[in-house]
Structure formats: C-alpha cells, structure tokens
Short mmCIF file of C-alpha atoms in Angstrom, two decimals:
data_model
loop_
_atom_site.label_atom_id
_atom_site.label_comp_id
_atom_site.label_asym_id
_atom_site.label_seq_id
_atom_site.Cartn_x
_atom_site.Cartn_y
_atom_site.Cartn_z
CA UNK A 1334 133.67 139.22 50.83
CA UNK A 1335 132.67 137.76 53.92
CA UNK A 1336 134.83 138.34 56.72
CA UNK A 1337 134.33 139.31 60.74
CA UNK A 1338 137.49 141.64 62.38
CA UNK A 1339 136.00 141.84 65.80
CA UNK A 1340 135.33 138.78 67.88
CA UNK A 1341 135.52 137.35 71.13
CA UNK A 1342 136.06 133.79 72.59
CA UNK A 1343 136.55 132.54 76.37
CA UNK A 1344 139.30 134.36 76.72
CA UNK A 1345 137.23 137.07 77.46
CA UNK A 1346 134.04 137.26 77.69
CA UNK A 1347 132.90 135.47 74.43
CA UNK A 1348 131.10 131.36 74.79
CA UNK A 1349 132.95 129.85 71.89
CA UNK A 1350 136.37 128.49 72.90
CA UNK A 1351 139.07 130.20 70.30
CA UNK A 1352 139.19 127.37 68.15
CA UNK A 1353 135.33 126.56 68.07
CA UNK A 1354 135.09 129.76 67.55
CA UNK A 1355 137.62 129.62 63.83
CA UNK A 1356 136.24 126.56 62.74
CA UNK A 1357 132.74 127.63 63.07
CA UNK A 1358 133.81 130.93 60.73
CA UNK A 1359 135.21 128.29 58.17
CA UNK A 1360 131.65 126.33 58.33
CA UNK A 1361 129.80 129.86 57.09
CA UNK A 1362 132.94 130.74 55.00
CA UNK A 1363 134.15 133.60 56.47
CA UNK A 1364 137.45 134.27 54.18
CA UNK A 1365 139.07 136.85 57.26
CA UNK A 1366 138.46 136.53 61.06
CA UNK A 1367 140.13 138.22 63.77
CA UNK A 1368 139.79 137.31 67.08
CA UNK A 1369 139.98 140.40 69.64
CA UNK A 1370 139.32 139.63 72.96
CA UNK A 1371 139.05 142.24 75.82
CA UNK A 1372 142.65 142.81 77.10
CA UNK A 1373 144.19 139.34 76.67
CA UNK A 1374 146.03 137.56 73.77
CA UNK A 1375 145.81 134.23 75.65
CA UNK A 1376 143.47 133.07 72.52
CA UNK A 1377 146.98 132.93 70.27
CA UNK A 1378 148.33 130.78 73.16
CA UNK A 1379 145.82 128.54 72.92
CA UNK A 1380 145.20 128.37 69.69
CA UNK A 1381 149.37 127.46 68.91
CA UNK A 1382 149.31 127.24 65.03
CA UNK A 1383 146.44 125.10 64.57
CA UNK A 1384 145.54 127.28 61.64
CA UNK A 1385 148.77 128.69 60.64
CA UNK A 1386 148.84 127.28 57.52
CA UNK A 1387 144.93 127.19 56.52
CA UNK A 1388 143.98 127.62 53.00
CA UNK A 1389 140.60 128.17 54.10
CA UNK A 1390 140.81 130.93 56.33
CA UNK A 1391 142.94 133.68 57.16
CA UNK A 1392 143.09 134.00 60.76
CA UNK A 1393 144.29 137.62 61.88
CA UNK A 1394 145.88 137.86 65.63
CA UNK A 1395 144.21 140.89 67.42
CA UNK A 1396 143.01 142.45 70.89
CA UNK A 1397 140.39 145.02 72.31
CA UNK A 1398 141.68 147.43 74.74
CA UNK A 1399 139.47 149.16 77.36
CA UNK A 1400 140.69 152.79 77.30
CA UNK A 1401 140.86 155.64 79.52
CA UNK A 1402 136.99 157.49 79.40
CA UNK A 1403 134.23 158.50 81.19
CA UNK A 1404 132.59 155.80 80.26
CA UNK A 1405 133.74 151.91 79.27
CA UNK A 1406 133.60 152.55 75.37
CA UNK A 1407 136.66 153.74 74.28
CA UNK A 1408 138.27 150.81 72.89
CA UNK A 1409 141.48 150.31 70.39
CA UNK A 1410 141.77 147.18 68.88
CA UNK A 1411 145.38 146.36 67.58
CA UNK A 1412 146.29 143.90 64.82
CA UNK A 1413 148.46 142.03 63.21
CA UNK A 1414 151.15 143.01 66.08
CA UNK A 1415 154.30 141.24 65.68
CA UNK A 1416 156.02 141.56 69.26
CA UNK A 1417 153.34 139.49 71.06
CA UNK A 1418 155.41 139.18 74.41
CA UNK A 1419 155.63 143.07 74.57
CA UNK A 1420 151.78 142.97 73.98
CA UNK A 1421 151.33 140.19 77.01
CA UNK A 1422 153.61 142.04 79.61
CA UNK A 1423 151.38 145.05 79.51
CA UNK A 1424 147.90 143.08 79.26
CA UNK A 1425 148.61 140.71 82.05
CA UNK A 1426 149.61 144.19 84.55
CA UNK A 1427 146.25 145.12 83.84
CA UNK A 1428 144.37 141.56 84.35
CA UNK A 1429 146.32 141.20 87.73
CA UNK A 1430 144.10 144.22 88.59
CA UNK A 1431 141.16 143.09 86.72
CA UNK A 1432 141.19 140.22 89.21
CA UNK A 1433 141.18 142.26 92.16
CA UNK A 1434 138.09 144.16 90.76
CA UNK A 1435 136.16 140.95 90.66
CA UNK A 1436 136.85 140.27 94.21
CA UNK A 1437 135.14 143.81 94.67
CA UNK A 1438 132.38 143.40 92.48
CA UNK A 1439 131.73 140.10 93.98
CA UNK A 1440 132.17 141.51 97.87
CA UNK A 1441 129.26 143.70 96.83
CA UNK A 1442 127.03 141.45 95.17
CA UNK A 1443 127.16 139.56 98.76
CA UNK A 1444 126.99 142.57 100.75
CA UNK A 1445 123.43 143.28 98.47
CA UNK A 1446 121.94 139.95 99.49
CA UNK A 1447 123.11 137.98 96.14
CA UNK A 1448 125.24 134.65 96.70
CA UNK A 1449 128.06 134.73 94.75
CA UNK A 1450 132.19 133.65 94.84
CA UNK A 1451 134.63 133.69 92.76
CA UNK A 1452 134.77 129.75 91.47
CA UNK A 1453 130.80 130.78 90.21
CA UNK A 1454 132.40 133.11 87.85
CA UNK A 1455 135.23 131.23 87.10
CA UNK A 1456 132.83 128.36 85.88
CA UNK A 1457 131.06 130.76 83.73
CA UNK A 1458 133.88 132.77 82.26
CA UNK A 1459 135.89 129.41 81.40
CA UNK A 1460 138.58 131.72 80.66
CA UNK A 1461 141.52 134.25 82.53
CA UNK A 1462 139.84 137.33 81.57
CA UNK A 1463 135.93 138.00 83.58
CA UNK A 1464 134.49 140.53 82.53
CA UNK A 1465 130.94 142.11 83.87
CA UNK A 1466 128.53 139.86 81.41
CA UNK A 1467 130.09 136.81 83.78
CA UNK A 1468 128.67 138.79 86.49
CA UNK A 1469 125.20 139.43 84.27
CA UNK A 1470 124.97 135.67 83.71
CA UNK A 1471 125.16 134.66 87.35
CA UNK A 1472 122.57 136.71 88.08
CA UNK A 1473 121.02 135.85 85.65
CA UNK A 1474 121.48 131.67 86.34
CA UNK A 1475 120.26 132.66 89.78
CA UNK A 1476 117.11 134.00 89.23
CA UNK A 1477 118.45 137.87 90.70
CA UNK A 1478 117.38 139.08 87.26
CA UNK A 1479 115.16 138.28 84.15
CA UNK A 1480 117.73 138.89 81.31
CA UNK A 1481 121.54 139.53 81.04
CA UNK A 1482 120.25 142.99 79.99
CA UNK A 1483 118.23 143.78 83.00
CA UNK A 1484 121.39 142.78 85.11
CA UNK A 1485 123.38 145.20 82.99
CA UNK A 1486 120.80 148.14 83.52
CA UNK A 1487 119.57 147.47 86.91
CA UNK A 1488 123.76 146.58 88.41
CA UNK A 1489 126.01 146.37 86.17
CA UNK A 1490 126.09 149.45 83.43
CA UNK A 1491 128.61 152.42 83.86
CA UNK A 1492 127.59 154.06 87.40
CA UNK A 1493 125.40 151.22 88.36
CA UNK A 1494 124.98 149.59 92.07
CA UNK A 1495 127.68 146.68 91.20
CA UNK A 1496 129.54 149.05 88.88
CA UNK A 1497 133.64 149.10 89.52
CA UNK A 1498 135.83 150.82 87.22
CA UNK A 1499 138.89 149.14 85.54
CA UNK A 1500 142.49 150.21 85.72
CA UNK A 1501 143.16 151.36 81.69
CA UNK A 1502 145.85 152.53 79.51
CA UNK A 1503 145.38 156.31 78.34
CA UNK A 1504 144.22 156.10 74.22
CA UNK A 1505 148.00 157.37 73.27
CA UNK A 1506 149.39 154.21 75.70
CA UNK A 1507 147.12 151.79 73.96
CA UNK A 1508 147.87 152.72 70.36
CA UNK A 1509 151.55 153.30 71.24
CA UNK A 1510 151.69 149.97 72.87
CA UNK A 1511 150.02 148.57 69.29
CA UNK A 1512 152.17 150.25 67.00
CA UNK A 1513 155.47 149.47 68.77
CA UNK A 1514 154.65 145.96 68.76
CA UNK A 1515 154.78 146.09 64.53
CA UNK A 1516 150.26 146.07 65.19
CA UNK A 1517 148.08 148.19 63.34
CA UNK A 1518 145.36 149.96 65.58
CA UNK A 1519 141.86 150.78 64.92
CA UNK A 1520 139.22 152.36 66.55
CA UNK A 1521 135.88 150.26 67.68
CA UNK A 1522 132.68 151.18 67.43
CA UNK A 1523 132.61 154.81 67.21
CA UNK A 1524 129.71 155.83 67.85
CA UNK A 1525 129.57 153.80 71.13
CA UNK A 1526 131.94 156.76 72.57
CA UNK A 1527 128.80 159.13 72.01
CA UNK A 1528 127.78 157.19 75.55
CA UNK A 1529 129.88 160.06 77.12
CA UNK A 1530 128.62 163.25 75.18
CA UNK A 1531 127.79 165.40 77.72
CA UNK A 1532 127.72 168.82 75.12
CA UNK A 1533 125.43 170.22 72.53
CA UNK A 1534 127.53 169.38 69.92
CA UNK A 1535 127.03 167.49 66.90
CA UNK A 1536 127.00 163.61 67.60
CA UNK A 1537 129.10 163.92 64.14
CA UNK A 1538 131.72 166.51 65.23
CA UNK A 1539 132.09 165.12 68.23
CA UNK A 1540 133.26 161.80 66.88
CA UNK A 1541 135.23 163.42 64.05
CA UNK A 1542 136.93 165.44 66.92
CA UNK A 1543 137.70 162.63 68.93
CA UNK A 1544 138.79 160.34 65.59
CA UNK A 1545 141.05 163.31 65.13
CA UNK A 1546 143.00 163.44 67.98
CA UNK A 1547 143.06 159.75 67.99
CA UNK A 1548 144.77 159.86 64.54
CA UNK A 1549 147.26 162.31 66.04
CA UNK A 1550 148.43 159.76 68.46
CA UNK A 1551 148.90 157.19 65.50
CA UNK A 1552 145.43 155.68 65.03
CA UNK A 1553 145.37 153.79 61.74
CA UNK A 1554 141.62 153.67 60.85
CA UNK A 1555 138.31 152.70 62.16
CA UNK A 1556 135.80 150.08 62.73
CA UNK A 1557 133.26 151.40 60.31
CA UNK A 1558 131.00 147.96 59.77
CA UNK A 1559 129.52 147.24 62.84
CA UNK A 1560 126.55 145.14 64.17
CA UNK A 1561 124.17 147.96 65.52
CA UNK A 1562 125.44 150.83 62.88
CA UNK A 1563 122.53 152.21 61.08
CA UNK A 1564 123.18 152.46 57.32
CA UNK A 1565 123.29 156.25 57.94
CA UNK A 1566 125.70 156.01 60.79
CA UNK A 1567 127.57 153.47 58.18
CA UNK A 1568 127.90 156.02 55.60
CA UNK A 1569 129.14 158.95 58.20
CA UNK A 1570 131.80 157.12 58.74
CA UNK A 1571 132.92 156.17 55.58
CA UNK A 1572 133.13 159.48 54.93
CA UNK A 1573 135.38 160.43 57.89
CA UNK A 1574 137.74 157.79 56.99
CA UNK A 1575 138.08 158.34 53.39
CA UNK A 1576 138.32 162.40 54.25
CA UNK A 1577 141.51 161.15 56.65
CA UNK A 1578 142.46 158.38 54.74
CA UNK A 1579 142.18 156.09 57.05
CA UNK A 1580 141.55 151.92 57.20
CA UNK A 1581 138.28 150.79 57.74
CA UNK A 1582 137.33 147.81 59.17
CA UNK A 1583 134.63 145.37 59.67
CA UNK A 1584 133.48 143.93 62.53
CA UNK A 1585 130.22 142.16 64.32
CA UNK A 1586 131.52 141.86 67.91
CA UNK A 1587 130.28 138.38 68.48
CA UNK A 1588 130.74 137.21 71.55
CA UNK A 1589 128.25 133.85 70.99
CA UNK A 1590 125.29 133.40 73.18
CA UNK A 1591 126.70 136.36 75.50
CA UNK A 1592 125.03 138.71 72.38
CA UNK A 1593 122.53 135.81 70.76
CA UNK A 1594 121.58 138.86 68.23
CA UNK A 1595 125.03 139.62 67.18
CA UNK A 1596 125.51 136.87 64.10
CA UNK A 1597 129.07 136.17 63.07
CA UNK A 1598 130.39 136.93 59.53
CA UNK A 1599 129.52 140.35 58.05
CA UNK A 1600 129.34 140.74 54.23
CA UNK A 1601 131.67 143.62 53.13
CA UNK A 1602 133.12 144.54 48.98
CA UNK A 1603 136.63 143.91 48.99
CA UNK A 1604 137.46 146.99 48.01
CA UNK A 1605 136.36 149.14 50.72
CA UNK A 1606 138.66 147.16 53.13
CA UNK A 1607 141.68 146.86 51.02
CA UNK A 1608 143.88 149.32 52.29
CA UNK A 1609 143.31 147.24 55.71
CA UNK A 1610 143.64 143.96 54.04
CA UNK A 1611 147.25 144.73 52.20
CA UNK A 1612 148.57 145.86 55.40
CA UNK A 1613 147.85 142.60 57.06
CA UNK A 1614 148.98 140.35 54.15
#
C-alpha cells in the first residue's frame, strides 16, 4: 500500500503548505499520510477538518520531537494523540525558545559578514516554526554558499560556525508527553542516532541498546521504512522490531524542495504495518 508517515509542511521546515501538501498525496494516491512537523502541531490548526471526512485519504495527526542528544537526531514522533492542547502547551514552551535561538543564529551570521534579519527568514520559513534549512536557504538565496548542503557543512551542521543548540525534552519527557496525550510514539530514523557513536561497538548493538531503553520508557515501535535506509539497514530493523514486538512505520521525510531527492509516498505491504495501522483506526 502506498502510504508516507513522516512529512513536513511550512509549519516547520517543509515548502508545501499543510493542505498542498494532503492534496498532492491524494494526486499520487497515497492511501495514509501523516504530517509530522518539527515541534509544532500548528498544521492541524490550519488544516481545521478540511479532510476529516475524506474517503480518499486517511490523514493521521502527528509531530517530530527534537530530543535530548549529543547530536540533533534523536527524534520521537507521536501519533494519533488525542489531547492536542496538552501537546500545544508543551511545544509552544519550546518554540518561544526556538525563537530566541534564531535571534542568535542570526546575530552571528551578521557578526561573520553575512546580511541577514529576522523578516528574511520569516519570508522563507512562511511558517511559526524556523528551523536551520531557513538559515541554509538564505545563504543560499544570497550567494554565501553554493548549495543548501554546503551551508549545512560549512555553518550550519552539529558543532558548526552558526551552530546553536535547541532547548529539548529528555526521550522519557517526549514519549511521556505522547502517550499521556492518548498518541502513540515511534522512533525516527534510527540509524540517524549512529551520528553520535563515539564507541567501538556494533552500529547494530548500539541501536538495539538505545531502541531498548527507549522501549523501557514506553516507545511503541520504530520508523523502519525510511528514505536513505539501505535494504540491509531495512532488514536490521525489521528484525529488532519483530524480536520486541514493536510497530513499524513508514516514512520518507519529505520536506518538498527543502530535500528535492526525498519523493513523497513510499510503497509498503500492508501487512508489515498493520499492527501500526489498527492502532490508529
């Protein structure tokens, strides 16, 4: 079935608006699409019940949360969450200091010789929540930097010149915060965390270990379809989740022409996300 559980709009740091962004999945036929932007549930706002009562497309409420780490890539995603002002309270805490990190990033960007303000970004977000590939884009608009990716690995990556670390919830807040709002919660992109290995241990283990104490906190399952997963790293996975019984989950992480090579829609058998799929019915 085709279906996409991780996507992103203006909200965050996506270049479809939310509901460009659901009618575009009905054009390819995407049967399931959540939309889980970075640390804001403003999309659901926005969107009202527009689609509510679409035959076409089941439209699944969600949100990515930015985690405690050493490095930004630790992220929960909740769904299907029920108490959606208890979710809001705790998201908009953080964005209030979200916004204060842009004034820093920005403040350095102009201390470094780059022009930049505030209302820049705020053009190129077109949303509440800016996140660093606003930043990348400017630069990128403004002839600082080639690509989007060279702004990321020259200024903007974890430890980087323009670097500024957010204010996050600890994993147990995030998932506790999910699960107490009715959500289910689901871990991202896995192997992304393997950004902060700093051991000889086995890529594997180390993810399993991490899953582990994750699940012992109240994870539900994880995100094993994913955009850049090799079909080896695809079938590790499935493996961990069906040896922990956990939910998998599908996901490209399209965030439009923020990742041009990140298509929407992936093609998954039904039955491998079932167990995820009931839950949300």
């Amino acid at each position: 079935m085709l279906v996409d559980l991780h996507t992103h709009t203006t909200s965050s740091d996506g270049t479809l608006t939310p509901e460009s962004l659901v009618r575009k999945a009905k054009l390819i036929g995407l049967e399931v699409l959540a939309i889980t932007d970075h640390d804001t549930i403003s999309a659901f706002y926005e969107l009202g019940n527009i689609f509510e009562d679409d035959l076409g497309i089941k439209l699944l409420r969600g949100v990515e949360i930015s985690v405690e780490y050493p490095t930004d890539s630790l992220h929960i995603i909740g769904y299907n969450f029920k108490d959606i002002d208890a979710i809001g309270k705790v998201l908009n805490e953080l964005l209030e200091y979200r916004n204060k990190r842009n004034e820093i990033i920005i403040q350095k960007m102009n201390e470094m010789g780059f022009s930049a303000t505030l209302e820049e970004i705020k053009q190129i977000a077109k949303g509440e929540a800016i996140g660093r590939p606003h930043f990348a884009r400017l630069m990128a608009n403004k002839g600082y930097v080639r690509s989007i990716d060279e702004a990321f690995e020259k200024y903007l990556r974890d430890g980087g010149l323009l670097f500024v670390e957010k204010r996050r919830l600890k994993p147990k807040e995030a998932i506790d915060l999910i699960k107490n709002a009715g959500g289910i919660a689901i871990l991202a992109h896995p192997f992304e965390i393997l950004r902060a290995k700093n051991t000889n241990e086995d890529d594997l283990s180390y993810i399993e270990r991490l899953i582990l104490k994750l699940v012992d906190y109240g994870l539900d399952g994880i995100e094993v379809f994913y955009s850049t997963h090799t079909p080896s790293q695809t079938n590790d996975l499935l493996k961990i989740a069906r040896k922990y019984d956990l939910m998998i989950t599908a996901g490209s992480d399209f965030h439009g022409d923020n990742r041009p090579s990140v298509k929407l829609g992936m093609d998954i058998p039904y039955k491998l996300l079932s167990k995820f799929l009931c839950a949300v019915s």
